[in-house]
């Protein structure tokens, strides 16, 4: 059995056993969608959000587009990971940095690292272009903004939960300013989380469900088999994009090295709440809780750019699936 | 309380009280969709249609695309505004004007003005290009065609229900011949409804749900706070356009002057019949009945380019909402 | 009553009588969708497939995109045309032809001709471009590949079930390498099914639901009124393509001559399984069983690029409909 | 010989006889380009401009894009129509109209009508969209702005030099807000040059050099054969647009009626100054002086969006050419 | 020295020795452009044309777009290959084939084969789509049309000058109906020049100057090293396409097998008449005379879609160049 | 008079006095184009190149696309800055860095900084995407590659010639992977030239000639008025992009602060070698020699993506021009 490294015991991780007749590597929560627009006042949609275990409870950063359709980030608390108290107002940063106005924020990830919780999301530069935002908190009360790690245009940053060979590492997906037909996952390194370099491409689009774009999803899960990377991938049809979730295993000591990468997706838009919404046919994973004792994984994913769902799997199931289909 | 000016008593306006837990400014009829393809023989879809109070009953002009998908206009009658007898055949004009062939018609509005009912819709010029059509009737039996108010390419004309400072006024949305990413609301004036001038832009697209196009919807409602304008607005996603309904208040004496404009939409595609259909994710308001005694408003809107729904609000609710969110 | 020529008795054709209140020329099976992703292991979707009567039973070639989204063809058997045993693995050809690698296959048709069953589908050339593939089988055990009839880019080939004036005839839809806005049905002739010539356009796109592309569907049905051709057609909206089914009658002795062509579609995306799926708003007919004794027709069509449905009609109903609406 | 009606004697019209070996209907001035960026201080380009005979001399309105590339209109004087004194600063209007800011102006035409000189050009509305501007002057000193005749998006307006059956008439080319692939010539009528109606399409694009757009050019020349209309037309190649000049004859009493229209162009980009410049391969006629006594015509046209050239023809040559090639 | 097989002695082949300082494999004629619009009455352009040696003289088929910009084919004669008498009127076919209207023709090639001269060009099908046209003549007086070899959309067909292993072979470039960014060279075979099959891709686009499209040019030249294929290739820049000429050697007995293919182009747009014209930056080879005794080659190529030029090389130079740069 | 700070005496700077009648801020060398394809063997084009003063002579890094159209960098030497010995082979790096393959290189800049010469250019990442390359040399013999400063997609990096407040600074233009319609100049900072952060937008596109993209050009020139920044800017026409050169002054201590920015361009495509070539209508400055004693500036710019030209100005002329037109 694969061993989760540097993980956390999360005995209260949201969990449902795999249905008897299910042959898929991931299975949906029967409570899906667990979060909808009704969970925040005046919301158009609540999706593409991230959660972490925190002092025996859970904390989350949620993307909410209110009825002006301006995307901003909200804080939330939960005892079971299913039922959430989400603040009706988007949070404000505890600090200001010159030249870094905050106009929009979306698609957050959270990474626990060196005792802090880092938030990575897509935000605006001083000229409004989209790039990665970075911030930290210790208590989910005060959130401190940091410098932009990268130039625009960039989205979908995921921080690794420990230094690797002396460097912090972040995955991201450089992109085009408009809707575009390409996107790869790059890795970058930093000594101080402020200045970044050593940029290398980790994964490019290939064929089928991952033929147009790939972008990192939840914070990678460290196992003795390597970093477990769950990512989103995009196919183009004559009626627009479809978003899928895929998985790969990266080398523990060199995360730019892909050990295994599944040719099959692990999740696709099938349920009505995944197929119908503001953007049809989207599953978009942003967080994955993992209980180190049992290897249980709960993936939080946005569905149809409208709601949040949970899908379950285990470290062993996922690793076996990736290896078998690599 | 805001006062409806020059309005009509419509005691039998279709109406449902706001649901107890509803915090939105508009709420849907529990009978939605009130009109579907089953209401006209051989219809593909029945949507984007307009109604008025008429002699204690209701009359309407309905967009129906039959199974050849050619859009044409049909007349209809109703006693309660909910149940309609719609003619299976599209109506023909009682007159002919040289150089004005009639090949297609869609997205009608109706405006009662000086004792006549004017129909404004999108139609073809003598070369097939799309522009505004104009016609009048007194009895919904004989409908008389008038000259095109404007050159192509234009859509979504709404006439004001009285002269303002001596001129008739019409809002419209000049557009591109193909699917395009821009569209603003302009106002034009006329002394005789035949020759038009004094063109001015009233509202441009801004951000969020109204970032791509805005176009006028129902005949504006006159109140002592100004003209209540309900309009449609468009956002673009990687999977196509989404259509929303917004609202603004224009100056009573100068309708090119926007007094208030809500940054939040008043209606968005949420129900299955709004999200799924020939064109997904569309709410498109074309008429608004208003009872001057109670301020009750019933908005008739096309949903997903397939069916017709009703949403309710009141003059006071709407004005308060617009002002608060302006 | 129209007479089916050279047809087959299929007493066990899947059949439901027309519902009492139905005015449409085609009506859906109450068992729809009859095939879904659950019918093949590890499938993403199962659609755009073709069936024939075979020794009192039914045989079929099915398009299945597994969870790597690579489209390939599977064989299947059924006793009633509704319940199918489909092989979990895509079939392999019994022979190899130099310079004809087999990487993908989709949208098959089957045509019984001179005692063999010919399979026509869309496949790759030696450089990966899409063109028509051709193969034959006598037993649905061994399937023998033949030469590509045409250069790329081509899709949607349908073979006529007998020689006409000494030549084999195949309809196809030359196309663009990418998503494109045009597509016509062409006829080509051959003396040996290996070399092809005498190319002529049969039908071009016109307006409405068939304004962008038209492509042949099931093997044409021979009647004393002419060849009954069921085809797909495409309209473009601001949110993508919609696919419809139409019908026409071609001259028995000269299939490039269109005798009648319905201005109205015979099937459109209306049910949820047709409107929602990997590609929204698609009905795509690939096969039509016809019982020569009763004139009953069962059309097998892909829905939303995700599932398979059946629609019923009769030879008489269809011919009358086409003539009336031509 | 065709007779020029209501024309002017212009004995000093710029003129060169047709070269001996020239078989074309139009021939270029040997002095071409007659105006370049060197004729205005700090100019990037000087093109698409218009001139008229005025008190034995010539006056013109010139499009100049200075080195900020903002297009504005300049006044100019000349005694021979070849050598011009052009004002270095763009002119300002003698009046202001509320809601009509003046930000840009280009591609002017001038029309002498009822003793005044009307200037028609492309300008901005109050929201910056492009539409037709209209102004008048009696002395080319004071220029008075008038209301916008039409809603955006519109360009290339040409006024007829007299009322026709009691109405003023203006040709224009409604268009798309961005570079687009369509454009037709429409006619509109007015009783007062302030309010416009009676819109009809006069000419659509056809094939070849006029397959994408057609737009009116100089003020039409009145002859006893009809209105002589010189227009521009556009073809699209894989490397962009090419602009040509064509000619047609419109009915004297009903200018929406095309009597003859040449299938051959009268001028195409051939000289280096027409093929190379800010926009390659453009000839764009904006004015045509015509001496009623001799029938001599001097067409002023912009070349390559950079300079101004003159081409000569005669009323008889042009009419014969149009009729022969219609 | 490479030996020309089955070639012709052409002692009067147009020829200039390689300039002393020239290091390029091809060098231009000092008489370029040898053909311009002035060589045909009323011509807009004269380009992309083909010639052959004929009874000690030369004959050619020329693409001429007259001033209506309709492309059609003209016959021409020459004694030296430089000075041509070209017929002012496009030729008509000596026969008619049902269902094959002739509306346009362009980019001809000529191939001497079995004592006849075959003309291959791009023409319209019965619905106007573009595909390959085929015809033959023995005397350049009577030209007999044959069936379309292929379905649309296709262009740039080149016939091999002898049967190979019992089959006629033709190269062509299947394409998209509109301007598109792909195009490969395919080979097809026929027993009778009427029915075609055995389609295989020979060459795809690669990088640099041949990154977008490749299409066959002149009739391949047979040598003991293989078939010498000169082809055109396309690169895309932000200002449109650039067309180059490249060269490859195909296997004598299997022309779908590429033995060598030069990574460097053999001709690029450099001269003003190649860089400036109706379509900038185009060299497009359509014919190559080859004198079997000396190995001299004269390539006839269209330049800038406007004129015809000649470039010289030798069989040995070209083969050496291809091999060295393969 | 403005004072050049930290500059170099370059008494042999290429120089021509301003022509008597020239009113422009920049004037071209009479020797233009000073470098063409004839200066390197087998070259297609030689353009967008950079030079520096070096030990009383000049050294340069040149972009050459050979006839395979693969862009690579070449070294060159000159005594007068006009006549250059350029190496026929592209240079190779003296070192290798893992994960940094070198496939293409173009549009170099050179910056003298702390006694080394840094080369900044556009190159490929390990997956072929375009980003900034960085290297250094002391002697123009051995060139050492460094890490990529930024993630793709990026181009047009310019390094400042000294640390500012303790940080190195580099300007760059993040971009889209394909031809795109946006591009802004960003500034980034680094303590070690290996890890970068503090990203801020400095200049966005505005209107006219700089309405689509702006990108930094030569190494900024330090003066007591601020950093003199020469940049390229792009306008879009219906026939493609036009590239211009503009100028601005940045704050000495905070280069993200624009003190002045000229609304007028300083150089535009006017000469035939700037208007005609592989990409028409391009001037693209990559280097600017500045003699600190006289303030003379020689701008080296690529023209039409084909050749290199020089334009002269002075520090005082340029600063005055920028301020006056800001």
PDB file of N, CA, C and O in Angstrom, chain A residues 37 41-44 65-69 179 239-241 243 272 276-280, chain B residues 23 208-209 235-239 242 244 263-265 268-270 272 275-276 280-281:
ATOM      1  N   UNK A  37     -25.391  28.380  -5.170  1.00  0.00           N
ATOM      2  CA  UNK A  37     -25.580  29.823  -5.003  1.00  0.00           C
ATOM      3  C   UNK A  37     -26.417  30.161  -3.779  1.00  0.00           C
ATOM      4  O   UNK A  37     -26.351  31.276  -3.271  1.00  0.00           O
ATOM      5  N   UNK A  41     -25.357  34.854   0.157  1.00  0.00           N
ATOM      6  CA  UNK A  41     -26.377  35.827  -0.200  1.00  0.00           C
ATOM      7  C   UNK A  41     -26.052  36.473  -1.537  1.00  0.00           C
ATOM      8  O   UNK A  41     -24.900  36.843  -1.779  1.00  0.00           O
ATOM      9  N   UNK A  42     -27.076  36.596  -2.346  1.00  0.00           N
ATOM     10  CA  UNK A  42     -26.955  37.385  -3.564  1.00  0.00           C
ATOM     11  C   UNK A  42     -25.931  36.794  -4.539  1.00  0.00           C
ATOM     12  O   UNK A  42     -25.304  37.500  -5.314  1.00  0.00           O
ATOM     13  N   UNK A  43     -25.761  35.496  -4.474  1.00  0.00           N
ATOM     14  CA  UNK A  43     -24.736  34.866  -5.311  1.00  0.00           C
ATOM     15  C   UNK A  43     -25.314  34.401  -6.639  1.00  0.00           C
ATOM     16  O   UNK A  43     -26.442  33.911  -6.702  1.00  0.00           O
ATOM     17  N   UNK A  44     -24.522  34.556  -7.664  1.00  0.00           N
ATOM     18  CA  UNK A  44     -24.841  33.943  -8.956  1.00  0.00           C
ATOM     19  C   UNK A  44     -24.363  32.503  -8.991  1.00  0.00           C
ATOM     20  O   UNK A  44     -25.006  31.633  -9.563  1.00  0.00           O
ATOM     21  N   UNK A  65     -19.197  34.325  -7.479  1.00  0.00           N
ATOM     22  CA  UNK A  65     -19.550  35.430  -8.358  1.00  0.00           C
ATOM     23  C   UNK A  65     -20.919  35.907  -7.925  1.00  0.00           C
ATOM     24  O   UNK A  65     -21.908  35.179  -8.065  1.00  0.00           O
ATOM     25  N   UNK A  66     -20.971  37.096  -7.366  1.00  0.00           N
ATOM     26  CA  UNK A  66     -22.279  37.629  -6.964  1.00  0.00           C
ATOM     27  C   UNK A  66     -23.073  38.039  -8.213  1.00  0.00           C
ATOM     28  O   UNK A  66     -22.627  37.796  -9.339  1.00  0.00           O
ATOM     29  N   UNK A  67     -24.216  38.633  -8.001  1.00  0.00           N
ATOM     30  CA  UNK A  67     -25.071  38.895  -9.173  1.00  0.00           C
ATOM     31  C   UNK A  67     -24.583  40.049 -10.037  1.00  0.00           C
ATOM     32  O   UNK A  67     -25.232  40.410 -11.017  1.00  0.00           O
ATOM     33  N   UNK A  68     -23.444  40.641  -9.668  1.00  0.00           N
ATOM     34  CA  UNK A  68     -22.799  41.530 -10.641  1.00  0.00           C
ATOM     35  C   UNK A  68     -21.774  40.759 -11.472  1.00  0.00           C
ATOM     36  O   UNK A  68     -21.130  41.328 -12.336  1.00  0.00           O
ATOM     37  N   UNK A  69     -21.637  39.479 -11.175  1.00  0.00           N
ATOM     38  CA  UNK A  69     -20.716  38.563 -11.874  1.00  0.00           C
ATOM     39  C   UNK A  69     -19.253  38.942 -11.729  1.00  0.00           C
ATOM     40  O   UNK A  69     -18.416  38.561 -12.545  1.00  0.00           O
ATOM     41  N   UNK A 179      -9.748  33.677 -24.618  1.00  0.00           N
ATOM     42  CA  UNK A 179     -10.010  32.244 -24.729  1.00  0.00           C
ATOM     43  C   UNK A 179      -9.011  31.687 -25.727  1.00  0.00           C
ATOM     44  O   UNK A 179      -8.879  32.197 -26.824  1.00  0.00           O
ATOM     45  N   UNK A 239     -19.189  22.726 -30.060  1.00  0.00           N
ATOM     46  CA  UNK A 239     -20.031  23.554 -29.189  1.00  0.00           C
ATOM     47  C   UNK A 239     -19.288  24.069 -27.969  1.00  0.00           C
ATOM     48  O   UNK A 239     -19.907  24.405 -26.969  1.00  0.00           O
ATOM     49  N   UNK A 240     -17.969  24.163 -28.035  1.00  0.00           N
ATOM     50  CA  UNK A 240     -17.221  24.759 -26.942  1.00  0.00           C
ATOM     51  C   UNK A 240     -16.302  23.770 -26.231  1.00  0.00           C
ATOM     52  O   UNK A 240     -16.055  22.668 -26.710  1.00  0.00           O
ATOM     53  N   UNK A 241     -15.796  24.202 -25.086  1.00  0.00           N
ATOM     54  CA  UNK A 241     -14.846  23.411 -24.321  1.00  0.00           C
ATOM     55  C   UNK A 241     -15.552  22.436 -23.371  1.00  0.00           C
ATOM     56  O   UNK A 241     -16.618  22.732 -22.846  1.00  0.00           O
ATOM     57  N   UNK A 243     -14.358  20.355 -19.810  1.00  0.00           N
ATOM     58  CA  UNK A 243     -13.296  20.258 -18.803  1.00  0.00           C
ATOM     59  C   UNK A 243     -13.369  18.932 -18.060  1.00  0.00           C
ATOM     60  O   UNK A 243     -14.434  18.568 -17.550  1.00  0.00           O
ATOM     61  N   UNK A 272     -26.186  16.187 -14.193  1.00  0.00           N
ATOM     62  CA  UNK A 272     -26.821  17.397 -14.710  1.00  0.00           C
ATOM     63  C   UNK A 272     -26.152  18.652 -14.165  1.00  0.00           C
ATOM     64  O   UNK A 272     -25.958  19.630 -14.898  1.00  0.00           O
ATOM     65  N   UNK A 276     -24.866  21.262 -16.965  1.00  0.00           N
ATOM     66  CA  UNK A 276     -25.705  22.446 -17.194  1.00  0.00           C
ATOM     67  C   UNK A 276     -25.388  23.485 -16.134  1.00  0.00           C
ATOM     68  O   UNK A 276     -25.402  23.187 -14.939  1.00  0.00           O
ATOM     69  N   UNK A 277     -25.100  24.703 -16.580  1.00  0.00           N
ATOM     70  CA  UNK A 277     -24.798  25.793 -15.664  1.00  0.00           C
ATOM     71  C   UNK A 277     -24.239  26.954 -16.469  1.00  0.00           C
ATOM     72  O   UNK A 277     -24.414  27.002 -17.689  1.00  0.00           O
ATOM     73  N   UNK A 278     -23.562  27.852 -15.783  1.00  0.00           N
ATOM     74  CA  UNK A 278     -23.069  29.032 -16.503  1.00  0.00           C
ATOM     75  C   UNK A 278     -22.102  28.656 -17.616  1.00  0.00           C
ATOM     76  O   UNK A 278     -22.053  29.318 -18.665  1.00  0.00           O
ATOM     77  N   UNK A 279     -21.287  27.651 -17.380  1.00  0.00           N
ATOM     78  CA  UNK A 279     -20.451  27.097 -18.450  1.00  0.00           C
ATOM     79  C   UNK A 279     -20.679  25.584 -18.457  1.00  0.00           C
ATOM     80  O   UNK A 279     -20.294  24.886 -17.515  1.00  0.00           O
ATOM     81  N   UNK A 280     -21.294  25.088 -19.480  1.00  0.00           N
ATOM     82  CA  UNK A 280     -21.658  23.675 -19.535  1.00  0.00           C
ATOM     83  C   UNK A 280     -20.442  22.765 -19.551  1.00  0.00           C
ATOM     84  O   UNK A 280     -19.384  23.139 -20.046  1.00  0.00           O
TER      85      UNK A 280
ATOM     86  N   UNK B  23     -35.134  36.376  -1.777  1.00  0.00           N
ATOM     87  CA  UNK B  23     -34.486  37.665  -1.547  1.00  0.00           C
ATOM     88  C   UNK B  23     -34.236  38.408  -2.857  1.00  0.00           C
ATOM     89  O   UNK B  23     -33.634  39.485  -2.867  1.00  0.00           O
ATOM     90  N   UNK B 208     -18.776  42.250 -16.385  1.00  0.00           N
ATOM     91  CA  UNK B 208     -19.553  41.134 -15.857  1.00  0.00           C
ATOM     92  C   UNK B 208     -20.652  40.678 -16.794  1.00  0.00           C
ATOM     93  O   UNK B 208     -20.404  40.387 -17.972  1.00  0.00           O
ATOM     94  N   UNK B 209     -21.872  40.593 -16.267  1.00  0.00           N
ATOM     95  CA  UNK B 209     -22.999  40.070 -17.052  1.00  0.00           C
ATOM     96  C   UNK B 209     -23.390  41.002 -18.185  1.00  0.00           C
ATOM     97  O   UNK B 209     -24.129  40.587 -19.082  1.00  0.00           O
ATOM     98  N   UNK B 235     -22.994  38.252 -21.615  1.00  0.00           N
ATOM     99  CA  UNK B 235     -21.630  37.934 -21.227  1.00  0.00           C
ATOM    100  C   UNK B 235     -21.132  36.833 -22.150  1.00  0.00           C
ATOM    101  O   UNK B 235     -21.919  36.009 -22.621  1.00  0.00           O
ATOM    102  N   UNK B 236     -19.831  36.782 -22.380  1.00  0.00           N
ATOM    103  CA  UNK B 236     -19.266  35.733 -23.217  1.00  0.00           C
ATOM    104  C   UNK B 236     -18.432  34.792 -22.365  1.00  0.00           C
ATOM    105  O   UNK B 236     -17.612  35.241 -21.568  1.00  0.00           O
ATOM    106  N   UNK B 237     -18.638  33.510 -22.535  1.00  0.00           N
ATOM    107  CA  UNK B 237     -17.813  32.523 -21.858  1.00  0.00           C
ATOM    108  C   UNK B 237     -17.104  31.689 -22.912  1.00  0.00           C
ATOM    109  O   UNK B 237     -17.359  31.844 -24.105  1.00  0.00           O
ATOM    110  N   UNK B 238     -16.268  30.785 -22.479  1.00  0.00           N
ATOM    111  CA  UNK B 238     -15.576  29.936 -23.453  1.00  0.00           C
ATOM    112  C   UNK B 238     -16.565  29.000 -24.147  1.00  0.00           C
ATOM    113  O   UNK B 238     -16.225  28.384 -25.155  1.00  0.00           O
ATOM    114  N   UNK B 239     -17.761  28.885 -23.624  1.00  0.00           N
ATOM    115  CA  UNK B 239     -18.774  28.045 -24.270  1.00  0.00           C
ATOM    116  C   UNK B 239     -19.932  28.838 -24.855  1.00  0.00           C
ATOM    117  O   UNK B 239     -21.017  28.307 -25.034  1.00  0.00           O
ATOM    118  N   UNK B 242     -24.051  34.139 -22.584  1.00  0.00           N
ATOM    119  CA  UNK B 242     -25.137  34.042 -21.609  1.00  0.00           C
ATOM    120  C   UNK B 242     -25.907  35.359 -21.645  1.00  0.00           C
ATOM    121  O   UNK B 242     -25.301  36.428 -21.665  1.00  0.00           O
ATOM    122  N   UNK B 244     -28.700  37.894 -19.834  1.00  0.00           N
ATOM    123  CA  UNK B 244     -29.257  38.294 -18.544  1.00  0.00           C
ATOM    124  C   UNK B 244     -30.269  39.431 -18.744  1.00  0.00           C
ATOM    125  O   UNK B 244     -30.326  40.053 -19.799  1.00  0.00           O
ATOM    126  N   UNK B 263     -25.888  47.572 -11.043  1.00  0.00           N
ATOM    127  CA  UNK B 263     -24.697  46.770 -11.335  1.00  0.00           C
ATOM    128  C   UNK B 263     -24.990  45.285 -11.204  1.00  0.00           C
ATOM    129  O   UNK B 263     -24.168  44.452 -11.568  1.00  0.00           O
ATOM    130  N   UNK B 264     -26.155  44.960 -10.642  1.00  0.00           N
ATOM    131  CA  UNK B 264     -26.542  43.565 -10.517  1.00  0.00           C
ATOM    132  C   UNK B 264     -27.679  43.268 -11.492  1.00  0.00           C
ATOM    133  O   UNK B 264     -28.527  44.115 -11.748  1.00  0.00           O
ATOM    134  N   UNK B 265     -27.676  42.081 -11.988  1.00  0.00           N
ATOM    135  CA  UNK B 265     -28.775  41.717 -12.896  1.00  0.00           C
ATOM    136  C   UNK B 265     -30.049  41.498 -12.100  1.00  0.00           C
ATOM    137  O   UNK B 265     -30.026  41.309 -10.878  1.00  0.00           O
ATOM    138  N   UNK B 268     -31.393  35.936 -14.216  1.00  0.00           N
ATOM    139  CA  UNK B 268     -30.324  35.216 -14.912  1.00  0.00           C
ATOM    140  C   UNK B 268     -30.804  33.804 -15.215  1.00  0.00           C
ATOM    141  O   UNK B 268     -31.762  33.331 -14.607  1.00  0.00           O
ATOM    142  N   UNK B 269     -30.167  33.117 -16.153  1.00  0.00           N
ATOM    143  CA  UNK B 269     -30.587  31.753 -16.487  1.00  0.00           C
ATOM    144  C   UNK B 269     -30.252  30.795 -15.345  1.00  0.00           C
ATOM    145  O   UNK B 269     -29.065  30.590 -15.060  1.00  0.00           O
ATOM    146  N   UNK B 270     -31.259  30.267 -14.684  1.00  0.00           N
ATOM    147  CA  UNK B 270     -31.046  29.356 -13.553  1.00  0.00           C
ATOM    148  C   UNK B 270     -31.890  28.096 -13.652  1.00  0.00           C
ATOM    149  O   UNK B 270     -31.464  27.031 -13.224  1.00  0.00           O
ATOM    150  N   UNK B 272     -33.974  25.008 -15.459  1.00  0.00           N
ATOM    151  CA  UNK B 272     -33.602  24.137 -16.567  1.00  0.00           C
ATOM    152  C   UNK B 272     -34.128  24.667 -17.901  1.00  0.00           C
ATOM    153  O   UNK B 272     -33.426  24.621 -18.917  1.00  0.00           O
ATOM    154  N   UNK B 275     -31.775  27.275 -19.057  1.00  0.00           N
ATOM    155  CA  UNK B 275     -30.385  26.848 -19.300  1.00  0.00           C
ATOM    156  C   UNK B 275     -30.270  25.871 -20.462  1.00  0.00           C
ATOM    157  O   UNK B 275     -29.182  25.724 -21.037  1.00  0.00           O
ATOM    158  N   UNK B 276     -31.353  25.169 -20.774  1.00  0.00           N
ATOM    159  CA  UNK B 276     -31.298  24.138 -21.810  1.00  0.00           C
ATOM    160  C   UNK B 276     -32.371  24.416 -22.856  1.00  0.00           C
ATOM    161  O   UNK B 276     -33.536  24.602 -22.509  1.00  0.00           O
ATOM    162  N   UNK B 280     -28.655  27.764 -25.210  1.00  0.00           N
ATOM    163  CA  UNK B 280     -28.570  27.624 -23.757  1.00  0.00           C
ATOM    164  C   UNK B 280     -28.353  28.955 -23.061  1.00  0.00           C
ATOM    165  O   UNK B 280     -27.764  29.872 -23.629  1.00  0.00           O
ATOM    166  N   UNK B 281     -28.810  29.039 -21.822  1.00  0.00           N
ATOM    167  CA  UNK B 281     -28.464  30.148 -20.935  1.00  0.00           C
ATOM    168  C   UNK B 281     -28.940  31.502 -21.444  1.00  0.00           C
ATOM    169  O   UNK B 281     -28.160  32.442 -21.592  1.00  0.00           O
TER     170      UNK B 281
END
